[in-house]
């Protein structure tokens, strides 16, 4: 394709049989390079790290060695060495490798759709087994101007796959002149993670995006886009369409995680907020409310209580903050700060990071005031009874 | 020695001989919980079986799959007008729902309540035993037992059988001379006092709700509403909790049963926009 020729890119993956070639080319660059959509005649080439390196201990990572499995066509499901399949003929060394330190996944992330778009919130504590490794991690990673991904699981895995996904989405945008929908991005991520099913890879992401179909400010008229339901006045100025009568149907079929089908059908041709949960074990779910992580049960009941379609942006922000705060209050692996991102048709906006310690002290003060009120009231009562 | 003889103290080995002599294998003669002995602490154990070793053999590696699942949500909190206790009513056996209408609160006496979570059999048995001990205390001492003492009795019972496979997470709530009391006792022997607890596998969902709505100076109606919401949202997200919300209010003059409402109706009320 044109871009490939221009930038002198070699689709190395199409060279069968020369196994050492890819790795001789770039030292230290140890993954096989293959792009989805790169060649219309070839099947999907997935961008995956070499099977070999999942066997080696991470401390030896980066050393180049001859690969036997380079010629495997990736059109089928490549079962990369899962640690319990030593008989796989593609592998060179089937011994399971112990990690240098125990990895542990503690976090609270949540996201929900409302009339103003999508709101995503997460804490910022990164933990490693019992230690708090970092108080200021970024768990909400922007993918492109209109999509954000909340990540949970192993931070390194999440950061890497998010970057790979951003790259793929950008290439798609350049080739096709429009952004890939959230559904497509989620599907892409899910397929990229599928070869690692059964390994220790752990990524649980919520893809939150606004599907607009516009790249350079003009509208995509194909398919009859629907405007976003409800009255989100601040963001619908650019979309110059009248409100569909069928939008009322959209609103009434709005439901939580269980009722995914009606919403999916309504949005097939449309633009608007969209949310998908993608997990490294292969799950890919569309929904309107998700919470992921060790602190998620605490947060999700607070969200269940308060999230409605008709929330204003401020109400939605305060519910999200409250939910993350409650989760960090009870879960040891969540804490420090809360990040809140809002995705609308204009793109994503990040609120300033808020320290939950302040929230804790504010609440403590409120409670003490309440107790003091009770004490004074009871004292007054006692005085009155004494006098009477 | 002289002192030993005078005080009638017997060494442990002799005591054991008295408690478990070779000849006495009939259940009536063995140590059990129905004798009213106060001189020596007695622990009734099945003869010839070591419970902890038996339990260790009942795990996945040995090929046996006895999964003790604890499906429930119970919560209790203290506030200025007493203690609110709210529980769900579902009993599950693995994936099978045995019943949606179980009473998980045991009314020990008009001033003491115990909640049950974990293994239903263990909870019911041990809390009835606790009720027996509380009654005996009242008869012997002419005063009602305090909440702290009742929870301590239960905790000591659990400690005696520690490691033998009991599964119980209970909250003892009452009103005694010191005011409202709330203790959490579990099968490890843990005994904690605080102003808010939630137990069972749905407890995390309930904590989110009651943490955000709790204030020391709530009115009685607000407290009822908070307890109901906590159980309802927990049953909404947890598969092993459900049925009805049984709610009790422990007041200075005793407990009252506030309500018994079906959670499916409650969730519709709370989440109008959801369905």
XYZ file of C-alpha atoms in Angstrom:
663
model
C 0.000 0.000 0.000
C 1.012 3.555 -0.585
C 1.958 4.469 2.942
C 3.965 1.334 3.311
C 5.934 2.072 0.162
C 6.487 5.675 1.125
C 7.933 4.915 4.483
C 9.852 1.953 3.180
C 8.179 -0.382 5.517
C 8.843 -4.016 5.045
C 6.094 -6.313 5.972
C 8.517 -8.736 7.432
C 5.858 -11.121 8.364
C 5.183 -11.957 4.767
C 8.703 -13.269 4.318
C 8.322 -16.847 5.193
C 11.247 -19.016 5.922
C 13.842 -16.440 6.810
C 13.582 -16.837 10.458
C 16.517 -14.871 11.642
C 15.950 -11.927 9.389
C 13.494 -9.916 11.509
C 15.649 -10.117 14.508
C 18.863 -9.325 12.831
C 17.408 -6.138 11.472
C 16.768 -4.316 14.649
C 18.701 -5.120 17.691
C 16.720 -5.114 20.849
C 13.509 -4.851 18.905
C 12.283 -8.250 19.513
C 8.769 -8.442 18.356
C 7.532 -9.636 15.048
C 6.108 -6.845 13.058
C 2.908 -7.372 11.309
C 0.056 -5.011 10.894
C -3.572 -5.778 10.657
C -5.088 -4.476 7.453
C -1.633 -4.080 5.948
C -2.220 -6.328 3.004
C -5.669 -6.945 1.745
C -4.827 -10.350 0.387
C -3.156 -11.712 3.467
C -5.044 -12.668 6.542
C -4.809 -10.910 9.835
C -1.304 -10.467 11.022
C -1.193 -9.839 14.653
C 1.307 -7.760 16.382
C 2.532 -9.995 19.136
C 5.723 -10.538 20.995
C 7.602 -13.634 20.034
C 6.542 -16.846 21.643
C 10.072 -17.538 22.777
C 10.286 -14.690 25.178
C 7.401 -15.829 27.252
C 9.545 -18.765 28.263
C 12.520 -16.803 29.309
C 12.847 -15.238 32.654
C 12.259 -11.487 32.453
C 15.775 -10.939 33.710
C 17.164 -12.393 30.483
C 14.805 -10.478 28.279
C 16.314 -8.661 25.371
C 18.842 -11.216 24.299
C 18.436 -12.197 20.690
C 18.366 -15.843 19.819
C 17.357 -17.826 16.749
C 13.670 -18.365 16.498
C 12.174 -21.587 15.285
C 8.626 -20.434 15.290
C 8.976 -17.403 13.055
C 7.356 -19.039 10.098
C 4.075 -19.746 11.772
C 1.271 -18.077 9.879
C -0.738 -16.141 12.325
C -4.015 -16.563 10.594
C -4.968 -19.353 12.912
C -5.012 -18.975 16.596
C -1.446 -19.189 17.666
C -1.442 -20.755 21.035
C 1.525 -19.112 22.534
C 3.016 -21.118 25.300
C 0.591 -21.173 28.083
C 2.460 -22.290 31.084
C 0.709 -25.601 31.327
C 1.137 -26.917 27.773
C 4.596 -28.363 27.533
C 3.808 -30.541 24.518
C 3.287 -27.688 22.091
C 5.541 -28.467 19.146
C 6.019 -24.806 18.311
C 7.845 -24.134 21.504
C 11.521 -24.458 22.024
C 11.613 -24.509 25.798
C 8.408 -25.375 27.583
C 9.494 -24.824 31.138
C 7.270 -22.441 33.033
C 9.138 -19.453 34.328
C 8.594 -17.973 37.717
C 8.241 -14.228 37.866
C 10.909 -12.309 39.732
C 8.348 -10.800 42.083
C 4.698 -11.454 42.768
C 2.467 -9.225 40.705
C -0.745 -8.115 42.182
C -3.602 -6.165 40.714
C -5.299 -3.715 43.000
C -7.251 -0.803 41.749
C -10.632 0.810 41.410
C -11.747 2.047 38.030
C -15.228 2.832 36.882
C -17.036 4.353 33.946
C -20.626 5.090 33.047
C -22.629 6.659 30.257
C -24.998 9.530 30.897
C -26.569 12.270 28.863
C -23.371 14.301 28.752
C -21.223 11.529 27.346
C -19.038 9.103 29.245
C -17.483 9.663 32.615
C -14.471 7.611 33.640
C -12.829 7.689 37.043
C -10.003 5.779 38.680
C -7.786 5.869 41.737
C -4.044 6.360 41.410
C -2.433 3.832 43.690
C -0.187 1.239 42.167
C 0.593 -1.640 44.441
C 2.853 -4.635 44.328
C 1.764 -7.425 46.633
C 1.672 -5.738 50.013
C 3.563 -2.571 49.133
C 2.216 0.654 47.772
C 4.547 1.067 44.907
C 3.438 4.457 43.663
C 0.894 6.990 44.803
C 0.529 8.746 41.475
C -0.076 6.283 38.710
C -2.067 7.014 35.610
C -4.815 4.479 35.247
C -6.852 6.299 32.656
C -4.911 6.424 29.419
C -6.114 8.444 26.473
C -6.069 6.507 23.246
C -6.991 9.261 20.887
C -8.860 12.518 20.997
C -12.234 10.885 21.544
C -11.392 7.728 23.373
C -9.999 6.888 26.716
C -9.216 3.571 28.291
C -9.333 2.839 31.996
C -6.908 0.116 32.835
C -6.740 -2.422 35.567
C -4.463 -5.372 36.014
C -0.732 -5.340 35.520
C 0.368 -1.747 34.853
C 3.128 -2.725 32.452
C 0.830 -4.860 30.350
C -1.810 -2.180 30.272
C 0.623 0.543 29.260
C 2.116 -1.545 26.483
C -1.146 -2.698 24.974
C -2.623 0.735 25.190
C 0.266 2.103 23.154
C -0.017 -0.671 20.617
C -3.726 -0.011 20.336
C -3.217 3.737 19.907
C -0.813 3.080 17.106
C -3.184 0.739 15.328
C -6.076 3.141 15.657
C -4.032 6.007 14.299
C -3.016 3.958 11.281
C -6.618 3.012 10.718
C -7.589 6.641 10.847
C -4.954 7.587 8.319
C -5.921 4.848 5.940
C -9.677 5.167 6.086
C -10.237 8.813 6.851
C -12.334 8.201 9.926
C -11.838 7.062 13.467
C -12.486 3.454 14.306
C -15.568 3.067 16.463
C -15.277 2.110 20.110
C -16.720 -1.253 19.268
C -14.060 -1.797 16.630
C -11.284 -0.661 18.930
C -12.515 -3.006 21.634
C -12.661 -5.851 19.167
C -9.162 -5.096 17.978
C -7.803 -5.086 21.499
C -9.637 -8.268 22.321
C -8.193 -10.049 19.303
C -4.724 -8.784 20.070
C -4.935 -10.153 23.581
C -6.438 -13.464 22.599
C -3.156 -15.237 21.810
C -2.126 -14.655 25.389
C -5.067 -16.404 26.887
C -3.852 -18.724 29.580
C -0.685 -16.804 30.311
C -0.064 -14.399 33.130
C -1.008 -11.391 31.074
C -3.634 -9.443 32.926
C -5.395 -6.519 31.337
C -8.919 -5.462 32.155
C -9.824 -2.256 30.376
C -12.934 -0.214 29.864
C -12.847 1.507 26.490
C -14.859 4.702 26.698
C -15.333 6.702 23.572
C -17.464 8.970 21.551
C -18.155 7.642 18.077
C -18.575 10.508 15.721
C -17.348 9.379 12.358
C -15.751 12.762 11.721
C -12.057 13.317 11.270
C -11.424 16.772 9.882
C -14.366 18.592 11.337
C -16.840 17.618 8.650
C -19.605 15.157 9.200
C -19.765 11.673 7.893
C -23.106 11.495 6.182
C -23.125 7.831 5.360
C -25.531 5.742 7.277
C -27.608 8.499 8.791
C -25.968 9.304 12.045
C -28.185 9.892 15.012
C -27.472 12.712 17.350
C -26.813 11.889 20.916
C -29.996 11.335 22.798
C -31.001 13.782 25.443
C -30.217 17.415 25.697
C -26.491 17.693 25.931
C -26.489 21.263 24.698
C -22.862 22.055 25.155
C -21.701 19.367 22.786
C -24.347 19.117 20.091
C -23.664 22.439 18.460
C -21.490 20.990 15.747
C -23.827 18.149 14.908
C -26.489 19.861 12.930
C -29.178 17.234 12.852
C -32.634 17.332 14.260
C -33.638 15.045 17.042
C -34.966 11.746 15.784
C -38.341 10.573 17.012
C -36.750 7.199 17.528
C -34.480 8.679 20.147
C -37.192 8.280 22.725
C -36.892 4.581 22.088
C -33.186 4.844 22.722
C -33.795 6.425 26.069
C -36.305 3.900 27.245
C -34.216 0.971 26.201
C -31.363 2.387 28.179
C -30.365 -0.134 30.731
C -27.487 -1.296 32.800
C -25.114 -4.072 31.902
C -27.833 -6.656 31.438
C -29.710 -5.082 28.573
C -27.040 -4.690 25.990
C -28.867 -5.804 22.878
C -31.374 -2.946 22.436
C -28.724 -0.294 22.881
C -26.411 -1.970 20.432
C -29.123 -2.085 17.819
C -29.982 1.583 18.257
C -26.423 2.665 17.903
C -25.504 0.705 14.856
C -25.582 3.644 12.552
C -25.185 6.293 15.119
C -22.739 8.402 16.926
C -22.656 9.017 20.590
C -21.135 7.674 23.747
C -20.101 4.063 23.816
C -18.433 1.830 26.333
C -16.860 -1.615 26.144
C -15.220 -3.782 28.758
C -12.299 -5.806 27.410
C -10.462 -8.369 29.439
C -7.404 -10.454 28.720
C -9.364 -13.656 29.200
C -11.361 -12.790 26.119
C -14.383 -11.033 27.546
C -15.725 -8.160 25.499
C -18.943 -6.629 26.743
C -20.869 -3.537 25.852
C -22.622 -1.763 28.659
C -23.546 1.476 30.329
C -21.947 1.026 33.712
C -18.762 -0.807 34.572
C -16.451 -0.962 37.497
C -13.274 -3.005 37.471
C -10.671 -3.858 40.040
C -10.294 -5.013 43.596
C -12.232 -2.023 44.878
C -15.007 -2.384 42.338
C -17.703 -3.980 44.534
C -17.554 -1.059 46.908
C -17.814 1.444 44.095
C -20.451 -0.292 42.055
C -23.129 -0.248 44.677
C -22.669 3.503 45.112
C -22.969 3.884 41.336
C -26.049 1.669 41.230
C -27.648 3.977 43.707
C -27.050 7.214 41.898
C -26.363 6.838 38.191
C -29.179 7.883 35.897
C -29.228 9.026 32.327
C -30.367 12.523 33.276
C -27.420 13.448 35.476
C -25.705 16.771 34.918
C -21.951 16.811 34.525
C -21.406 18.070 38.060
C -23.685 15.458 39.578
C -22.015 12.732 37.567
C -18.578 13.909 38.655
C -19.536 13.948 42.288
C -21.047 10.472 42.121
C -17.934 9.126 40.424
C -15.712 10.760 43.006
C -17.832 9.438 45.860
C -17.760 5.931 44.432
C -13.968 5.913 44.082
C -13.629 7.430 47.530
C -15.753 4.719 49.131
C -13.774 2.034 47.373
C -10.464 3.514 48.453
C -11.816 3.787 51.982
C -12.426 0.054 52.254
C -9.967 -1.482 49.807
C -6.324 -1.490 50.803
C -5.080 -1.603 47.234
C -6.854 1.538 46.106
C -6.195 5.021 47.264
C -4.309 8.277 47.071
C -5.984 10.382 44.376
C -8.883 10.196 41.986
C -8.664 11.002 38.286
C -11.830 11.930 36.470
C -12.138 12.118 32.700
C -15.167 13.230 30.747
C -15.621 12.198 27.121
C -18.036 14.189 25.017
C -18.433 14.843 21.341
C -15.659 17.410 21.606
C -13.212 14.876 22.945
C -11.938 13.992 26.366
C -11.384 16.454 29.163
C -9.477 15.735 32.290
C -10.411 17.177 35.601
C -7.588 18.028 37.907
C -6.449 15.176 40.069
C -8.003 15.357 43.520
C -6.464 14.140 46.715
C -8.813 11.848 48.561
C -7.125 12.618 51.829
C -8.891 15.981 51.741
C -12.185 14.231 51.167
C -11.526 11.989 54.139
C -10.829 14.920 56.445
C -13.849 16.810 55.192
C -16.040 13.854 55.943
C -14.480 13.335 59.339
C -15.224 16.949 60.183
C -18.802 16.549 59.029
C -19.231 13.525 61.240
C -17.708 15.221 64.251
C -19.972 18.170 63.762
C -22.901 15.790 63.697
C -21.796 14.111 66.905
C -21.252 17.453 68.575
C -24.767 18.418 67.595
C -26.139 15.304 69.201
C -24.148 15.949 72.377
C -25.350 19.517 72.681
C -28.919 18.461 71.995
C -28.795 15.787 74.640
C -27.238 18.209 77.104
C -30.005 20.663 76.448
C -32.548 17.932 76.959
C -31.001 16.994 80.253
C -30.962 20.586 81.386
C -34.599 20.977 80.470
C -35.597 17.856 82.319
C -33.629 18.992 85.343
C -35.248 22.356 85.334
C -38.673 20.898 84.785
C 1.585 -32.658 97.441
C -0.416 -31.173 100.223
C -1.701 -28.116 98.433
C -2.707 -30.176 95.434
C -4.700 -32.532 97.624
C -6.381 -29.825 99.604
C -7.518 -27.849 96.599
C -8.635 -30.961 94.771
C -6.577 -29.978 91.735
C -5.918 -32.807 89.348
C -3.242 -32.872 86.705
C -4.170 -32.604 83.088
C -3.651 -36.262 82.376
C -5.939 -37.238 85.198
C -8.484 -34.719 84.058
C -8.395 -36.187 80.592
C -8.929 -39.557 82.090
C -12.019 -38.277 83.814
C -13.353 -36.533 80.780
C -12.687 -39.239 78.260
C -12.280 -42.492 80.101
C -11.869 -45.555 78.007
C -15.148 -47.101 78.932
C -17.507 -44.249 78.224
C -18.422 -44.261 74.600
C -22.136 -43.914 74.863
C -23.197 -40.468 73.607
C -25.124 -39.715 76.746
C -22.093 -40.273 78.936
C -19.672 -38.394 76.734
C -18.925 -34.738 77.171
C -21.505 -32.760 75.351
C -23.028 -29.334 75.333
C -26.125 -30.297 77.226
C -24.539 -30.948 80.561
C -24.448 -27.979 82.872
C -21.020 -28.494 84.324
C -19.162 -25.421 85.365
C -16.116 -26.868 87.036
C -14.136 -27.943 84.039
C -14.296 -26.541 80.534
C -15.488 -29.324 78.337
C -15.076 -29.623 74.627
C -17.185 -32.213 72.935
C -15.333 -33.856 70.094
C -16.273 -36.829 68.011
C -14.429 -39.915 69.144
C -11.629 -41.270 67.081
C -11.732 -38.529 64.480
C -9.379 -35.604 64.234
C -11.485 -32.838 62.706
C -8.652 -30.646 61.471
C -6.881 -33.511 59.733
C -10.123 -34.629 58.172
C -10.754 -31.163 56.840
C -7.318 -30.923 55.313
C -8.086 -34.011 53.308
C -11.258 -32.474 51.950
C -9.647 -30.169 49.454
C -9.191 -30.089 45.701
C -5.828 -31.825 45.571
C -7.097 -34.852 47.396
C -9.839 -35.198 44.843
C -12.625 -34.255 47.190
C -14.523 -31.108 46.436
C -16.399 -29.886 49.454
C -16.731 -26.175 48.903
C -18.103 -24.270 51.801
C -19.757 -21.315 50.181
C -20.952 -18.512 52.333
C -23.623 -16.682 50.466
C -25.332 -13.949 52.306
C -25.307 -10.272 53.127
C -25.908 -8.995 56.626
C -25.241 -5.560 57.981
C -25.587 -3.717 61.259
C -24.733 -0.211 62.388
C -25.038 1.846 65.537
C -26.428 5.342 65.443
C -27.842 7.769 67.941
C -31.135 5.939 68.318
C -29.799 2.439 68.723
C -28.680 -0.328 66.389
C -30.113 -1.259 63.011
C -29.713 -4.855 61.882
C -30.597 -5.832 58.308
C -30.119 -9.224 56.651
C -31.112 -10.929 53.428
C -32.837 -14.315 53.401
C -31.214 -16.553 50.824
C -29.683 -19.941 51.595
C -27.530 -21.499 48.899
C -25.894 -24.906 48.631
C -23.232 -24.432 45.970
C -25.134 -23.223 42.944
C -28.488 -24.447 44.136
C -30.721 -22.033 45.986
C -32.028 -23.958 48.898
C -34.358 -21.297 50.167
C -35.237 -17.665 49.678
C -36.921 -17.296 53.008
C -34.512 -18.080 55.793
C -34.401 -16.141 59.004
C -30.824 -15.134 59.542
C -31.399 -13.264 62.764
C -31.686 -15.166 65.988
C -33.589 -13.470 68.760
C -31.585 -14.440 71.817
C -33.639 -12.428 74.256
C -35.623 -9.200 74.037
C -32.389 -7.245 74.360
C -29.991 -9.332 72.300
C -29.913 -10.264 68.635
C -27.470 -12.402 66.684
C -27.065 -12.466 62.912
C -25.880 -15.457 60.930
C -23.643 -15.745 57.917
C -21.513 -18.615 56.752
C -22.631 -22.140 57.268
C -26.290 -22.126 58.237
C -25.988 -25.188 60.441
C -23.053 -23.827 62.387
C -24.685 -20.464 62.925
C -27.982 -21.848 64.079
C -26.449 -24.367 66.419
C -23.887 -22.138 68.072
C -26.175 -19.194 68.463
C -28.805 -21.345 70.101
C -26.087 -22.573 72.430
C -25.250 -18.951 73.130
C -28.903 -18.328 73.905
C -28.789 -21.172 76.399
C -25.727 -19.712 78.079
C -27.291 -16.248 78.247
C -30.382 -17.682 79.883
C -28.302 -19.570 82.397
C -26.379 -16.406 83.179
C -29.611 -14.563 83.826
C -30.873 -17.284 86.114
C -27.646 -17.521 88.078
C -26.850 -13.827 88.360
C -30.315 -12.218 88.298
C -29.025 -9.694 85.780
C -29.105 -9.724 82.059
C -25.840 -10.552 80.380
C -24.032 -7.647 78.738
C -23.424 -7.576 74.998
C -19.683 -7.676 75.530
C -19.943 -10.774 77.698
C -22.317 -12.560 75.329
C -20.051 -11.928 72.383
C -17.097 -13.119 74.457
C -18.870 -16.376 75.239
C -19.511 -16.987 71.564
C -15.972 -16.049 70.658
C -14.573 -18.507 73.211
C -16.757 -21.265 71.850
C -15.343 -20.574 68.406
C -11.794 -20.548 69.718
C -12.260 -23.947 71.254
C -13.048 -25.454 67.885
C -10.596 -23.386 65.923
C -9.230 -25.067 62.838
C -11.916 -27.714 62.833
C -13.955 -26.350 60.003
C -16.556 -24.176 61.600
C -17.777 -21.343 59.439
C -19.637 -18.543 61.084
C -19.608 -14.775 60.825
C -21.998 -13.267 63.272
C -22.848 -9.906 64.725
C -24.113 -9.730 68.279
C -26.213 -6.631 68.830
C -27.898 -5.502 71.977
C -28.654 -2.796 74.438
C -27.244 -3.095 77.934
C -26.184 -0.805 80.761
C -23.506 0.768 78.598
C -25.936 1.602 75.834
C -26.167 0.112 72.353
C -23.594 -2.602 71.674
C -22.431 -4.183 68.430
C -19.800 -6.910 68.182
C -18.582 -8.969 65.273
C -17.602 -12.560 66.084
C -16.320 -15.064 63.603
C -15.189 -18.653 63.379
C -11.510 -17.747 63.850
C -12.333 -16.314 67.234
C -12.132 -12.709 66.049
C -14.188 -10.405 68.197
C -14.399 -6.751 67.235
C -16.472 -3.846 68.367
C -17.263 -0.959 66.046
C -20.196 1.104 64.926
C -20.698 -0.539 61.538
C -20.235 -4.056 60.172
C -21.279 -6.027 57.174
C -20.634 -9.745 56.678
C -21.099 -12.344 53.990
C -20.044 -12.440 50.370
C -22.207 -9.462 49.516
C -20.623 -7.356 52.208
C -18.503 -5.227 49.898
C -21.524 -4.000 48.010
C -23.302 -3.165 51.241
C -20.258 -1.299 52.581
C -20.273 1.053 49.620
C -23.863 2.050 50.322
C -23.793 2.323 54.078
C -20.423 4.090 54.132
C -21.695 6.808 51.865
C -25.002 7.286 53.613
C -24.018 6.854 57.239
C -24.162 9.724 59.680
C -24.159 9.451 63.440
C -27.087 11.876 63.694
C -29.487 10.141 61.307
C -33.166 10.009 62.092
C -34.795 6.643 62.595
C -36.461 6.704 59.172
C -33.206 7.559 57.443
C -31.508 4.692 59.218
C -34.198 2.235 58.126
C -33.838 3.462 54.571
C -30.060 3.082 54.675
C -30.280 -0.466 55.967
C -32.806 -1.404 53.297
C -30.741 0.141 50.523
C -27.591 -1.559 51.668
C -29.105 -5.026 51.505
C -31.017 -4.297 48.310
C -28.015 -3.144 46.335
C -25.925 -5.995 47.640
C -28.544 -8.538 46.580
C -28.704 -6.829 43.195
C -25.027 -7.464 42.475
C -24.321 -10.610 44.481
C -25.792 -13.826 43.160
C -25.796 -15.550 46.519
C -27.867 -12.936 48.337
C -31.518 -12.281 47.788
C -35.000 -12.943 48.999
C -36.322 -10.430 51.486
C -34.790 -7.806 53.727
C -35.403 -8.611 57.380
C -34.732 -5.537 59.443
C -34.645 -5.130 63.212
C -34.169 -1.999 65.298
C -32.567 -2.408 68.714
C -33.853 0.266 71.038
C -33.407 1.005 74.690
C -36.521 -0.941 75.578
C -35.720 -3.936 73.395
C -35.731 -4.786 69.728
C -38.555 -4.405 67.240
C -38.881 -6.005 63.863
C -39.160 -3.194 61.369
C -39.891 -4.813 58.054
C -39.691 -7.820 55.807
C -39.654 -6.554 52.219
C -38.930 -8.330 48.990
C -35.719 -7.079 47.391
C -36.997 -7.347 43.847
C -39.644 -4.791 44.614
C -37.197 -2.610 46.487
C -34.710 -2.553 43.636
C -37.409 -1.421 41.256
C -38.288 1.366 43.620
C -34.702 2.517 44.010
C -33.685 2.273 40.426
C -36.588 3.560 38.419
C -34.427 4.362 35.450
C -32.761 1.014 35.401
C -35.366 -1.288 33.921
